mmCIF file of C-alpha atoms and ligand atoms in Angstrom:
data_model
loop_
_atom_site.group_PDB
_atom_site.id
_atom_site.type_symbol
_atom_site.label_atom_id
_atom_site.label_comp_id
_atom_site.label_asym_id
_atom_site.label_seq_id
_atom_site.Cartn_x
_atom_site.Cartn_y
_atom_site.Cartn_z
ATOM 1 C CA UNK A 1 5.464 -52.261 41.373
ATOM 2 C CA UNK A 2 6.228 -51.824 45.049
ATOM 3 C CA UNK A 3 3.063 -50.947 46.996
ATOM 4 C CA UNK A 4 2.915 -49.854 50.629
ATOM 5 C CA UNK A 5 -0.472 -50.781 52.096
ATOM 6 C CA UNK A 6 -1.006 -49.078 55.451
ATOM 7 C CA UNK A 7 -3.478 -50.613 57.915
ATOM 8 C CA UNK A 8 -3.109 -54.003 56.227
ATOM 9 C CA UNK A 9 -3.662 -55.866 59.517
ATOM 10 C CA UNK A 10 -7.166 -54.405 59.799
ATOM 11 C CA UNK A 11 -10.398 -55.475 58.134
ATOM 12 C CA UNK A 12 -10.386 -53.873 54.667
ATOM 13 C CA UNK A 13 -6.599 -53.469 54.442
ATOM 14 C CA UNK A 14 -6.185 -57.169 55.302
ATOM 15 C CA UNK A 15 -8.634 -58.214 52.589
ATOM 16 C CA UNK A 16 -6.838 -55.873 50.152
ATOM 17 C CA UNK A 17 -3.450 -57.417 50.993
ATOM 18 C CA UNK A 18 -4.859 -60.921 50.323
ATOM 19 C CA UNK A 19 -6.334 -59.712 47.025
ATOM 20 C CA UNK A 20 -3.164 -57.980 45.790
ATOM 21 C CA UNK A 21 -0.675 -60.672 46.885
ATOM 22 C CA UNK A 22 -2.702 -63.338 45.044
ATOM 23 C CA UNK A 23 -3.511 -61.286 41.949
ATOM 24 C CA UNK A 24 -0.116 -59.656 41.316
ATOM 25 C CA UNK A 25 2.726 -62.080 42.116
ATOM 26 C CA UNK A 26 5.139 -59.743 40.278
ATOM 27 C CA UNK A 27 4.343 -56.794 42.603
ATOM 28 C CA UNK A 28 5.758 -56.391 46.133
ATOM 29 C CA UNK A 29 3.169 -55.664 48.829
ATOM 30 C CA UNK A 30 4.511 -54.072 52.018
ATOM 31 C CA UNK A 31 1.980 -54.088 54.845
ATOM 32 C CA UNK A 32 2.671 -51.238 57.286
ATOM 33 C CA UNK A 33 0.550 -51.393 60.429
ATOM 34 C CA UNK A 34 0.879 -50.188 64.036
ATOM 35 C CA UNK A 35 -1.113 -53.195 65.332
ATOM 36 C CA UNK A 36 -3.566 -51.219 67.448
ATOM 37 C CA UNK A 37 -6.521 -53.057 69.033
ATOM 38 C CA UNK A 38 -7.954 -53.391 65.476
ATOM 39 C CA UNK A 39 -4.816 -54.849 63.876
ATOM 40 C CA UNK A 40 -4.469 -58.625 63.871
ATOM 41 C CA UNK A 41 -1.641 -60.584 62.266
ATOM 42 C CA UNK A 42 -3.835 -63.724 62.339
ATOM 43 C CA UNK A 43 -5.623 -62.132 59.368
ATOM 44 C CA UNK A 44 -2.407 -62.306 57.335
ATOM 45 C CA UNK A 45 -1.670 -66.004 57.992
ATOM 46 C CA UNK A 46 -2.734 -67.060 54.444
ATOM 47 C CA UNK A 47 -0.128 -64.725 52.838
ATOM 48 C CA UNK A 48 2.625 -64.365 55.439
ATOM 49 C CA UNK A 49 5.061 -66.718 53.652
ATOM 50 C CA UNK A 50 4.483 -65.449 50.121
ATOM 51 C CA UNK A 51 7.626 -64.033 48.458
ATOM 52 C CA UNK A 52 5.809 -60.849 47.336
ATOM 53 C CA UNK A 53 4.637 -59.940 50.855
ATOM 54 C CA UNK A 54 6.350 -58.245 53.779
ATOM 55 C CA UNK A 55 5.038 -56.908 57.125
ATOM 56 C CA UNK A 56 6.504 -53.816 58.818
ATOM 57 C CA UNK A 57 5.263 -52.667 62.224
ATOM 58 C CA UNK A 58 5.046 -48.881 62.536
ATOM 59 C CA UNK A 59 2.941 -45.784 63.082
ATOM 60 C CA UNK A 60 1.915 -43.630 60.095
ATOM 61 C CA UNK A 61 2.113 -40.512 62.297
ATOM 62 C CA UNK A 62 5.751 -41.233 63.284
ATOM 63 C CA UNK A 63 7.583 -38.939 60.857
ATOM 64 C CA UNK A 64 11.123 -40.263 61.404
ATOM 65 C CA UNK A 65 10.012 -43.843 60.968
ATOM 66 C CA UNK A 66 7.934 -43.077 57.849
ATOM 67 C CA UNK A 67 10.719 -41.087 56.177
ATOM 68 C CA UNK A 68 13.253 -43.880 56.890
ATOM 69 C CA UNK A 69 10.856 -46.465 55.459
ATOM 70 C CA UNK A 70 10.268 -44.451 52.271
ATOM 71 C CA UNK A 71 14.023 -43.823 51.879
ATOM 72 C CA UNK A 72 14.808 -47.534 52.082
ATOM 73 C CA UNK A 73 11.785 -48.995 50.223
ATOM 74 C CA UNK A 74 11.153 -46.297 47.575
ATOM 75 C CA UNK A 75 7.519 -47.347 47.011
ATOM 76 C CA UNK A 76 5.742 -46.684 43.686
ATOM 77 C CA UNK A 77 2.284 -46.588 45.232
ATOM 78 C CA UNK A 78 0.895 -45.980 48.729
ATOM 79 C CA UNK A 79 -2.648 -47.069 49.642
ATOM 80 C CA UNK A 80 -3.637 -45.615 53.003
ATOM 81 C CA UNK A 81 -6.154 -47.713 54.930
ATOM 82 C CA UNK A 82 -4.601 -47.053 58.364
ATOM 83 C CA UNK A 83 -7.105 -45.244 60.554
ATOM 84 C CA UNK A 84 -9.120 -45.233 63.697
ATOM 85 C CA UNK A 85 -12.371 -46.407 62.151
ATOM 86 C CA UNK A 86 -15.144 -46.765 64.734
ATOM 87 C CA UNK A 87 -17.666 -43.926 65.213
ATOM 88 C CA UNK A 88 -18.578 -44.976 68.783
ATOM 89 C CA UNK A 89 -14.905 -44.903 69.847
ATOM 90 C CA UNK A 90 -14.530 -41.440 68.258
ATOM 91 C CA UNK A 91 -17.349 -40.192 70.481
ATOM 92 C CA UNK A 92 -15.542 -41.569 73.561
ATOM 93 C CA UNK A 93 -12.079 -40.297 72.625
ATOM 94 C CA UNK A 94 -11.671 -38.026 69.571
ATOM 95 C CA UNK A 95 -7.970 -37.117 69.910
ATOM 96 C CA UNK A 96 -6.468 -40.368 68.616
ATOM 97 C CA UNK A 97 -8.681 -39.946 65.520
ATOM 98 C CA UNK A 98 -7.055 -36.573 64.833
ATOM 99 C CA UNK A 99 -3.566 -37.992 65.357
ATOM 100 C CA UNK A 100 -3.874 -41.084 63.164
ATOM 101 C CA UNK A 101 -6.430 -40.003 60.574
ATOM 102 C CA UNK A 102 -5.213 -36.439 60.000
ATOM 103 C CA UNK A 103 -1.571 -36.257 61.149
ATOM 104 C CA UNK A 104 -0.913 -39.797 59.880
ATOM 105 C CA UNK A 105 -2.219 -38.816 56.440
ATOM 106 C CA UNK A 106 -0.169 -35.589 56.220
ATOM 107 C CA UNK A 107 2.940 -37.467 57.365
ATOM 108 C CA UNK A 108 2.499 -39.981 54.527
ATOM 109 C CA UNK A 109 1.855 -37.145 52.061
ATOM 110 C CA UNK A 110 5.049 -35.359 53.197
ATOM 111 C CA UNK A 111 7.020 -38.560 52.619
ATOM 112 C CA UNK A 112 5.458 -38.848 49.144
ATOM 113 C CA UNK A 113 6.559 -35.272 48.385
ATOM 114 C CA UNK A 114 10.088 -35.909 49.613
ATOM 115 C CA UNK A 115 10.720 -39.261 47.943
ATOM 116 C CA UNK A 116 8.358 -39.118 44.923
ATOM 117 C CA UNK A 117 5.550 -41.531 44.181
ATOM 118 C CA UNK A 118 3.459 -42.671 41.190
ATOM 119 C CA UNK A 119 0.213 -42.629 43.153
ATOM 120 C CA UNK A 120 -0.946 -41.939 46.720
ATOM 121 C CA UNK A 121 -4.416 -43.389 47.290
ATOM 122 C CA UNK A 122 -6.514 -42.304 50.254
ATOM 123 C CA UNK A 123 -9.162 -44.767 51.430
ATOM 124 C CA UNK A 124 -11.942 -42.488 52.601
ATOM 125 C CA UNK A 125 -15.592 -43.012 53.465
ATOM 126 C CA UNK A 126 -19.076 -41.888 52.431
ATOM 127 C CA UNK A 127 -19.462 -40.578 55.999
ATOM 128 C CA UNK A 128 -17.624 -37.388 54.927
ATOM 129 C CA UNK A 129 -20.854 -36.359 53.131
ATOM 130 C CA UNK A 130 -22.900 -36.417 56.349
ATOM 131 C CA UNK A 131 -26.312 -38.066 56.083
ATOM 132 C CA UNK A 132 -29.411 -38.049 53.883
ATOM 133 C CA UNK A 133 -33.021 -37.785 55.095
ATOM 134 C CA UNK A 134 -35.034 -41.028 55.316
ATOM 135 C CA UNK A 135 -37.964 -39.524 53.388
ATOM 136 C CA UNK A 136 -35.931 -38.687 50.238
ATOM 137 C CA UNK A 137 -34.998 -42.074 48.704
ATOM 138 C CA UNK A 138 -34.258 -40.235 45.440
ATOM 139 C CA UNK A 139 -31.144 -38.575 46.956
ATOM 140 C CA UNK A 140 -27.653 -40.144 46.729
ATOM 141 C CA UNK A 141 -24.109 -39.009 47.511
ATOM 142 C CA UNK A 142 -22.185 -38.046 44.361
ATOM 143 C CA UNK A 143 -18.548 -36.936 44.208
ATOM 144 C CA UNK A 144 -19.851 -33.336 44.139
ATOM 145 C CA UNK A 145 -21.884 -33.610 47.351
ATOM 146 C CA UNK A 146 -20.424 -31.084 49.844
ATOM 147 C CA UNK A 147 -18.493 -32.434 52.846
ATOM 148 C CA UNK A 148 -20.761 -32.098 55.896
ATOM 149 C CA UNK A 149 -19.645 -34.309 58.753
ATOM 150 C CA UNK A 150 -21.378 -35.460 61.951
ATOM 151 C CA UNK A 151 -18.967 -37.447 64.141
ATOM 152 C CA UNK A 152 -15.349 -36.926 65.232
ATOM 153 C CA UNK A 153 -14.551 -39.960 63.029
ATOM 154 C CA UNK A 154 -16.105 -38.532 59.866
ATOM 155 C CA UNK A 155 -14.641 -35.100 60.606
ATOM 156 C CA UNK A 156 -11.134 -36.559 60.853
ATOM 157 C CA UNK A 157 -11.621 -38.446 57.559
ATOM 158 C CA UNK A 158 -12.943 -35.314 55.808
ATOM 159 C CA UNK A 159 -9.973 -33.297 57.110
ATOM 160 C CA UNK A 160 -7.618 -35.910 55.692
ATOM 161 C CA UNK A 161 -9.381 -35.749 52.301
ATOM 162 C CA UNK A 162 -8.938 -31.960 52.220
ATOM 163 C CA UNK A 163 -5.210 -32.324 52.903
ATOM 164 C CA UNK A 164 -4.894 -34.932 50.148
ATOM 165 C CA UNK A 165 -6.458 -32.538 47.624
ATOM 166 C CA UNK A 166 -4.363 -29.622 48.932
ATOM 167 C CA UNK A 167 -1.130 -31.622 48.433
ATOM 168 C CA UNK A 168 -2.277 -32.440 44.910
ATOM 169 C CA UNK A 169 -2.986 -28.837 43.996
ATOM 170 C CA UNK A 170 -0.118 -27.167 45.859
ATOM 171 C CA UNK A 171 2.687 -29.728 45.595
ATOM 172 C CA UNK A 172 1.517 -31.783 42.580
ATOM 173 C CA UNK A 173 1.523 -35.034 44.557
ATOM 174 C CA UNK A 174 -0.300 -37.611 42.343
ATOM 175 C CA UNK A 175 -3.320 -38.670 44.376
ATOM 176 C CA UNK A 176 -6.717 -40.327 44.265
ATOM 177 C CA UNK A 177 -9.449 -40.697 46.883
ATOM 178 C CA UNK A 178 -12.175 -43.324 47.166
ATOM 179 C CA UNK A 179 -15.266 -42.866 49.335
ATOM 180 C CA UNK A 180 -16.948 -46.171 50.038
ATOM 181 C CA UNK A 181 -20.148 -47.100 51.813
ATOM 182 C CA UNK A 182 -20.282 -49.508 54.814
ATOM 183 C CA UNK A 183 -18.268 -52.674 54.248
ATOM 184 C CA UNK A 184 -18.867 -56.189 55.544
ATOM 185 C CA UNK A 185 -17.173 -59.539 54.969
ATOM 186 C CA UNK A 186 -14.431 -61.777 56.413
ATOM 187 C CA UNK A 187 -12.047 -60.489 59.118
ATOM 188 C CA UNK A 188 -14.151 -57.523 60.293
ATOM 189 C CA UNK A 189 -13.564 -56.576 63.934
ATOM 190 C CA UNK A 190 -16.636 -57.537 66.017
ATOM 191 C CA UNK A 191 -17.276 -53.963 67.237
ATOM 192 C CA UNK A 192 -18.988 -53.165 63.882
ATOM 193 C CA UNK A 193 -22.679 -53.906 63.288
ATOM 194 C CA UNK A 194 -22.610 -57.079 61.172
ATOM 195 C CA UNK A 195 -19.872 -59.127 62.927
ATOM 196 C CA UNK A 196 -21.132 -57.873 66.318
ATOM 197 C CA UNK A 197 -24.627 -59.181 65.583
ATOM 198 C CA UNK A 198 -23.366 -62.481 64.126
ATOM 199 C CA UNK A 199 -21.142 -63.164 67.144
ATOM 200 C CA UNK A 200 -23.848 -62.133 69.660
ATOM 201 C CA UNK A 201 -26.493 -64.257 67.906
ATOM 202 C CA UNK A 202 -24.200 -67.296 67.847
ATOM 203 C CA UNK A 203 -23.789 -67.058 71.614
ATOM 204 C CA UNK A 204 -27.528 -66.340 72.145
ATOM 205 C CA UNK A 205 -26.693 -62.910 73.615
ATOM 206 C CA UNK A 206 -28.855 -59.805 73.228
ATOM 207 C CA UNK A 207 -28.428 -57.848 69.973
ATOM 208 C CA UNK A 208 -28.142 -54.105 70.804
ATOM 209 C CA UNK A 209 -29.966 -52.043 68.140
ATOM 210 C CA UNK A 210 -29.490 -48.288 68.523
ATOM 211 C CA UNK A 211 -32.678 -46.172 68.655
ATOM 212 C CA UNK A 212 -35.504 -47.734 66.640
ATOM 213 C CA UNK A 213 -33.242 -49.473 64.073
ATOM 214 C CA UNK A 214 -34.582 -47.348 61.177
ATOM 215 C CA UNK A 215 -31.187 -45.860 60.217
ATOM 216 C CA UNK A 216 -30.122 -46.891 56.719
ATOM 217 C CA UNK A 217 -26.670 -47.993 55.572
ATOM 218 C CA UNK A 218 -25.575 -48.923 52.022
ATOM 219 C CA UNK A 219 -23.711 -52.241 52.406
ATOM 220 C CA UNK A 220 -20.833 -53.348 50.159
ATOM 221 C CA UNK A 221 -18.934 -56.629 50.384
ATOM 222 C CA UNK A 222 -15.266 -55.956 51.131
ATOM 223 C CA UNK A 223 -14.166 -57.946 48.049
ATOM 224 C CA UNK A 224 -15.947 -55.439 45.794
ATOM 225 C CA UNK A 225 -14.287 -52.539 47.649
ATOM 226 C CA UNK A 226 -10.850 -54.134 47.075
ATOM 227 C CA UNK A 227 -11.551 -54.584 43.364
ATOM 228 C CA UNK A 228 -12.591 -50.939 43.071
ATOM 229 C CA UNK A 229 -9.418 -49.646 44.755
ATOM 230 C CA UNK A 230 -7.254 -51.849 42.528
ATOM 231 C CA UNK A 231 -8.974 -50.311 39.465
ATOM 232 C CA UNK A 232 -8.610 -46.756 40.773
ATOM 233 C CA UNK A 233 -4.869 -46.994 41.525
ATOM 234 C CA UNK A 234 -4.198 -48.482 38.060
ATOM 235 C CA UNK A 235 -6.693 -46.615 35.846
ATOM 236 C CA UNK A 236 -8.198 -43.791 37.929
ATOM 237 C CA UNK A 237 -7.437 -40.194 36.957
ATOM 238 C CA UNK A 238 -4.889 -38.194 38.964
ATOM 239 C CA UNK A 239 -6.500 -35.824 41.485
ATOM 240 C CA UNK A 240 -9.901 -37.545 41.306
ATOM 241 C CA UNK A 241 -12.452 -38.744 43.843
ATOM 242 C CA UNK A 242 -14.470 -41.951 43.198
ATOM 243 C CA UNK A 243 -17.527 -43.039 45.187
ATOM 244 C CA UNK A 244 -17.875 -46.799 45.759
ATOM 245 C CA UNK A 245 -21.192 -48.494 46.534
ATOM 246 C CA UNK A 246 -23.526 -51.128 45.138
ATOM 247 C CA UNK A 247 -27.053 -49.838 45.883
ATOM 248 C CA UNK A 248 -27.654 -52.186 48.804
ATOM 249 C CA UNK A 249 -29.505 -49.935 51.223
ATOM 250 C CA UNK A 250 -30.959 -51.672 54.269
ATOM 251 C CA UNK A 251 -32.256 -50.441 57.626
ATOM 252 C CA UNK A 252 -30.252 -51.693 60.598
ATOM 253 C CA UNK A 253 -33.286 -53.679 61.697
ATOM 254 C CA UNK A 254 -33.475 -55.422 58.298
ATOM 255 C CA UNK A 255 -29.784 -56.340 58.584
ATOM 256 C CA UNK A 256 -30.168 -57.707 62.109
ATOM 257 C CA UNK A 257 -33.288 -59.711 61.212
ATOM 258 C CA UNK A 258 -31.563 -61.181 58.133
ATOM 259 C CA UNK A 259 -28.703 -62.368 60.354
ATOM 260 C CA UNK A 260 -31.101 -63.893 62.897
ATOM 261 C CA UNK A 261 -33.155 -65.679 60.216
ATOM 262 C CA UNK A 262 -30.057 -67.035 58.477
ATOM 263 C CA UNK A 263 -28.748 -68.396 61.769
ATOM 264 C CA UNK A 264 -32.196 -69.701 62.747
ATOM 265 C CA UNK A 265 -32.266 -67.561 65.912
ATOM 266 C CA UNK A 266 -35.338 -65.804 67.385
ATOM 267 C CA UNK A 267 -36.070 -62.084 66.905
ATOM 268 C CA UNK A 268 -36.620 -61.903 70.670
ATOM 269 C CA UNK A 269 -32.802 -61.540 70.955
ATOM 270 C CA UNK A 270 -33.130 -57.970 69.610
ATOM 271 C CA UNK A 271 -32.757 -55.317 72.312
ATOM 272 C CA UNK A 272 -33.423 -51.654 71.465
ATOM 273 C CA UNK A 273 -30.867 -49.536 73.314
ATOM 274 C CA UNK A 274 -30.087 -45.830 73.794
ATOM 275 C CA UNK A 275 -29.248 -44.197 70.464
ATOM 276 C CA UNK A 276 -25.762 -43.096 69.385
ATOM 277 C CA UNK A 277 -25.376 -39.286 69.808
ATOM 278 C CA UNK A 278 -25.473 -37.491 66.435
ATOM 279 C CA UNK A 279 -26.479 -40.759 64.710
ATOM 280 C CA UNK A 280 -26.486 -40.348 60.889
ATOM 281 C CA UNK A 281 -29.872 -41.347 59.400
ATOM 282 C CA UNK A 282 -29.104 -42.604 55.900
ATOM 283 C CA UNK A 283 -26.086 -43.206 53.666
ATOM 284 C CA UNK A 284 -26.554 -44.007 49.963
ATOM 285 C CA UNK A 285 -23.890 -43.903 47.263
ATOM 286 C CA UNK A 286 -24.217 -43.081 43.582
ATOM 287 C CA UNK A 287 -21.374 -45.135 42.017
ATOM 288 C CA UNK A 288 -22.010 -44.041 38.390
ATOM 289 C CA UNK A 289 -18.591 -42.408 37.903
ATOM 290 C CA UNK A 290 -16.712 -45.572 38.915
ATOM 291 C CA UNK A 291 -18.986 -47.751 36.769
ATOM 292 C CA UNK A 292 -18.892 -45.637 33.627
ATOM 293 C CA UNK A 293 -15.284 -44.339 33.718
ATOM 294 C CA UNK A 294 -13.545 -47.450 35.059
ATOM 295 C CA UNK A 295 -16.031 -50.253 34.283
ATOM 296 C CA UNK A 296 -16.371 -51.363 37.934
ATOM 297 C CA UNK A 297 -19.109 -53.877 38.711
ATOM 298 C CA UNK A 298 -19.701 -55.516 42.093
ATOM 299 C CA UNK A 299 -19.649 -59.311 42.357
ATOM 300 C CA UNK A 300 -21.926 -59.520 45.411
ATOM 301 C CA UNK A 301 -25.310 -58.101 46.280
ATOM 302 C CA UNK A 302 -26.411 -57.973 49.922
ATOM 303 C CA UNK A 303 -28.259 -61.318 49.766
ATOM 304 C CA UNK A 304 -25.269 -63.283 48.424
ATOM 305 C CA UNK A 305 -22.692 -61.318 50.420
ATOM 306 C CA UNK A 306 -24.333 -61.704 53.818
ATOM 307 C CA UNK A 307 -24.689 -65.482 53.370
ATOM 308 C CA UNK A 308 -20.990 -65.767 52.397
ATOM 309 C CA UNK A 309 -20.044 -63.608 55.392
ATOM 310 C CA UNK A 310 -22.120 -65.532 57.945
ATOM 311 C CA UNK A 311 -20.651 -68.777 56.572
ATOM 312 C CA UNK A 312 -17.131 -67.328 57.038
ATOM 313 C CA UNK A 313 -17.819 -66.418 60.693
ATOM 314 C CA UNK A 314 -19.199 -69.931 61.268
ATOM 315 C CA UNK A 315 -16.102 -71.534 59.727
ATOM 316 C CA UNK A 316 -13.573 -69.205 61.380
ATOM 317 C CA UNK A 317 -14.778 -69.074 64.970
ATOM 318 C CA UNK A 318 -11.228 -69.134 66.313
ATOM 319 C CA UNK A 319 -10.409 -65.834 64.577
ATOM 320 C CA UNK A 320 -13.227 -63.853 66.250
ATOM 321 C CA UNK A 321 -13.599 -65.854 69.484
ATOM 322 C CA UNK A 322 -10.016 -64.834 70.366
ATOM 323 C CA UNK A 323 -11.035 -61.188 70.041
ATOM 324 C CA UNK A 324 -14.406 -61.424 71.766
ATOM 325 C CA UNK A 325 -12.886 -63.181 74.784
ATOM 326 C CA UNK A 326 -9.842 -60.879 75.109
ATOM 327 C CA UNK A 327 -9.367 -57.166 75.808
ATOM 328 C CA UNK A 328 -12.437 -56.441 73.666
ATOM 329 C CA UNK A 329 -14.738 -57.889 76.352
ATOM 330 C CA UNK A 330 -13.857 -54.898 78.576
ATOM 331 C CA UNK A 331 -14.734 -52.505 75.724
ATOM 332 C CA UNK A 332 -18.079 -54.277 75.243
ATOM 333 C CA UNK A 333 -18.826 -54.028 78.958
ATOM 334 C CA UNK A 334 -17.938 -50.297 78.974
ATOM 335 C CA UNK A 335 -19.979 -49.407 75.864
ATOM 336 C CA UNK A 336 -22.995 -51.669 76.396
ATOM 337 C CA UNK A 337 -22.938 -52.607 80.114
ATOM 338 C CA UNK A 338 -25.666 -50.193 81.206
ATOM 339 C CA UNK A 339 -27.600 -50.444 77.910
ATOM 340 C CA UNK A 340 -28.344 -54.178 77.908
HETATM 341 P P1 NAD B 401 -9.898 -51.264 60.963
HETATM 342 O O1 NAD B 401 -10.136 -50.480 62.196
HETATM 343 O O2 NAD B 401 -10.397 -52.680 60.865
HETATM 344 O O3 NAD B 401 -8.326 -51.318 60.656
HETATM 345 C C1 NAD B 401 -7.490 -50.212 60.799
HETATM 346 C C2 NAD B 401 -6.046 -50.696 60.762
HETATM 347 O O4 NAD B 401 -5.189 -49.547 60.854
HETATM 348 C C3 NAD B 401 -5.681 -51.623 61.931
HETATM 349 O O5 NAD B 401 -4.956 -52.731 61.463
HETATM 350 C C4 NAD B 401 -4.800 -50.738 62.827
HETATM 351 O O6 NAD B 401 -3.817 -51.471 63.545
HETATM 352 C C5 NAD B 401 -4.169 -49.806 61.803
HETATM 353 N N1 NAD B 401 -3.736 -48.530 62.401
HETATM 354 C C6 NAD B 401 -4.456 -47.728 63.236
HETATM 355 N N2 NAD B 401 -3.704 -46.649 63.582
HETATM 356 C C7 NAD B 401 -2.520 -46.765 62.923
HETATM 357 C C8 NAD B 401 -1.353 -45.953 62.864
HETATM 358 N N3 NAD B 401 -1.262 -44.806 63.550
HETATM 359 N N4 NAD B 401 -0.332 -46.360 62.072
HETATM 360 C C9 NAD B 401 -0.410 -47.531 61.375
HETATM 361 N N5 NAD B 401 -1.489 -48.341 61.411
HETATM 362 C C10 NAD B 401 -2.533 -47.962 62.171
HETATM 363 O O7 NAD B 401 -10.499 -50.375 59.782
HETATM 364 P P2 NAD B 401 -11.241 -50.809 58.437
HETATM 365 O O8 NAD B 401 -12.676 -51.000 58.711
HETATM 366 O O9 NAD B 401 -10.452 -51.874 57.775
HETATM 367 O O10 NAD B 401 -11.101 -49.462 57.605
HETATM 368 C C11 NAD B 401 -9.957 -49.221 56.790
HETATM 369 C C12 NAD B 401 -10.103 -47.873 56.110
HETATM 370 O O11 NAD B 401 -11.286 -47.857 55.316
HETATM 371 C C13 NAD B 401 -10.229 -46.712 57.087
HETATM 372 O O12 NAD B 401 -9.475 -45.631 56.598
HETATM 373 C C14 NAD B 401 -11.719 -46.385 57.087
HETATM 374 O O13 NAD B 401 -11.932 -45.010 57.357
HETATM 375 C C15 NAD B 401 -12.103 -46.735 55.656
HETATM 376 N N6 NAD B 401 -13.493 -47.170 55.443
HETATM 377 C C16 NAD B 401 -14.045 -48.145 56.220
HETATM 378 C C17 NAD B 401 -15.339 -48.568 55.974
HETATM 379 C C18 NAD B 401 -15.969 -49.690 56.785
HETATM 380 O O14 NAD B 401 -17.157 -49.978 56.615
HETATM 381 N N7 NAD B 401 -15.249 -50.369 57.649
HETATM 382 C C19 NAD B 401 -16.078 -48.003 54.927
HETATM 383 C C20 NAD B 401 -15.475 -46.998 54.142
HETATM 384 C C21 NAD B 401 -14.187 -46.604 54.414
HETATM 385 P P1 TYD B 402 -21.220 -49.318 62.404
HETATM 386 O O1 TYD B 402 -20.943 -50.737 61.988
HETATM 387 O O2 TYD B 402 -20.608 -48.817 63.668
HETATM 388 O O3 TYD B 402 -20.845 -48.402 61.157
HETATM 389 P P2 TYD B 402 -21.118 -46.801 60.915
HETATM 390 O O4 TYD B 402 -21.578 -46.187 62.168
HETATM 391 O O5 TYD B 402 -19.773 -46.326 60.511
HETATM 392 O O6 TYD B 402 -22.132 -46.758 59.826
HETATM 393 O O7 TYD B 402 -22.793 -49.151 62.543
HETATM 394 C C1 TYD B 402 -23.666 -49.386 61.457
HETATM 395 C C2 TYD B 402 -25.066 -48.995 61.893
HETATM 396 O O8 TYD B 402 -25.478 -49.899 62.950
HETATM 397 C C3 TYD B 402 -25.143 -47.604 62.493
HETATM 398 O O9 TYD B 402 -26.382 -47.006 62.088
HETATM 399 C C4 TYD B 402 -25.150 -47.823 63.987
HETATM 400 C C5 TYD B 402 -25.831 -49.181 64.136
HETATM 401 N N1 TYD B 402 -25.381 -49.992 65.297
HETATM 402 C C6 TYD B 402 -26.327 -50.529 66.176
HETATM 403 O O10 TYD B 402 -27.548 -50.349 66.024
HETATM 404 N N2 TYD B 402 -25.877 -51.277 67.234
HETATM 405 C C7 TYD B 402 -24.545 -51.486 67.464
HETATM 406 O O11 TYD B 402 -24.199 -52.156 68.474
HETATM 407 C C8 TYD B 402 -23.589 -50.962 66.527
HETATM 408 C C9 TYD B 402 -22.111 -51.181 66.719
HETATM 409 C C10 TYD B 402 -24.057 -50.218 65.457
#
């Protein structure tokens, strides 16, 4: 099989490329990425010389480029990870989220229509369901939960999902969608909660917790997300949505304290800062469909996954120190300068 993985220089796409290149030496993995601020070819070092791997630089919203690529490569499967992925950036500047997340997705779908495909897989998020109240721990997102978005990011991802389903119904493009909870693990860009807090704690900087830290996220190790997507593209039903999550709900404060305790750093580093506008309260996934229909089972729980992840950041300082000391430092100053 020839598989185009878009966004393979980012966090989850990069982990997925590693996973697929190692697991399926007979398949060809083409990593298509525009190398925005979030794309990093350092992440691909372990696979860059493998015979079943190729990198192509390009923009998923560039129609001419995408059509030329499909005409020459004739992929069997497309897995679309490429996106603008950070909620805080979407609040600062929504338009690039519309361009990449919506127009990029429809451009890929048009290429799939034109050149044919066995499966187009859209990597979506649980954020398309909006949020759940903190006082109803019995409620979970199922695949039938209505889309009800809060941020420009989640709205752009929900729009993309609607287009994917429309192309399935109207043009019979074979598709699947996965909606995963918050990921963590190796190679995550340090703007996101867990790597941000690990890198700040390691340099004894203040740890900026939004609001009172009571918001809940359902954390899944990126390896388990990759395994789920692999299952869905091979065995998942055409036209179906699958939720991915491992029942690892934690408040942000619990996550931050776990990181501090593991690194033997004091809780006095925590700094409560102005809340994110429109901040979703709780995400929680019901993964029953994926477990019962496809037999998916996560390898990690939060306790084992966070220890593995902290160990990875300790052993791979060069990877994230490059980022933290570069252009990203200006972003940090802009977003947090008057909060800390
Ligand atoms: P990321 O920001 O780390 O990586 C995104 C990648 O896409 C980068 O390599 C970037 O260069 C590339 N990219 C951006 N615009 C592009 C364009 N126009 N053309 C080609 N490439 C482009 O994101 P991530 O955290 O790895 O998320 C990957 C996908 O998973 C996203 O679609 C996101 O919505 C979804 N998702 C993420 C999470 C999470 O917790 N991070 C959870 C559920 C779903
Ligand atoms: P994030 O990693 O940005 O993921 P998402 O917003 O997509 O869930 O944030 C996870 C949670 O952590 C979210 O409730 C916001 C909170 N948060 C902080 O408290 N401080 C921070 O500096 C960041 C980046 C996030």
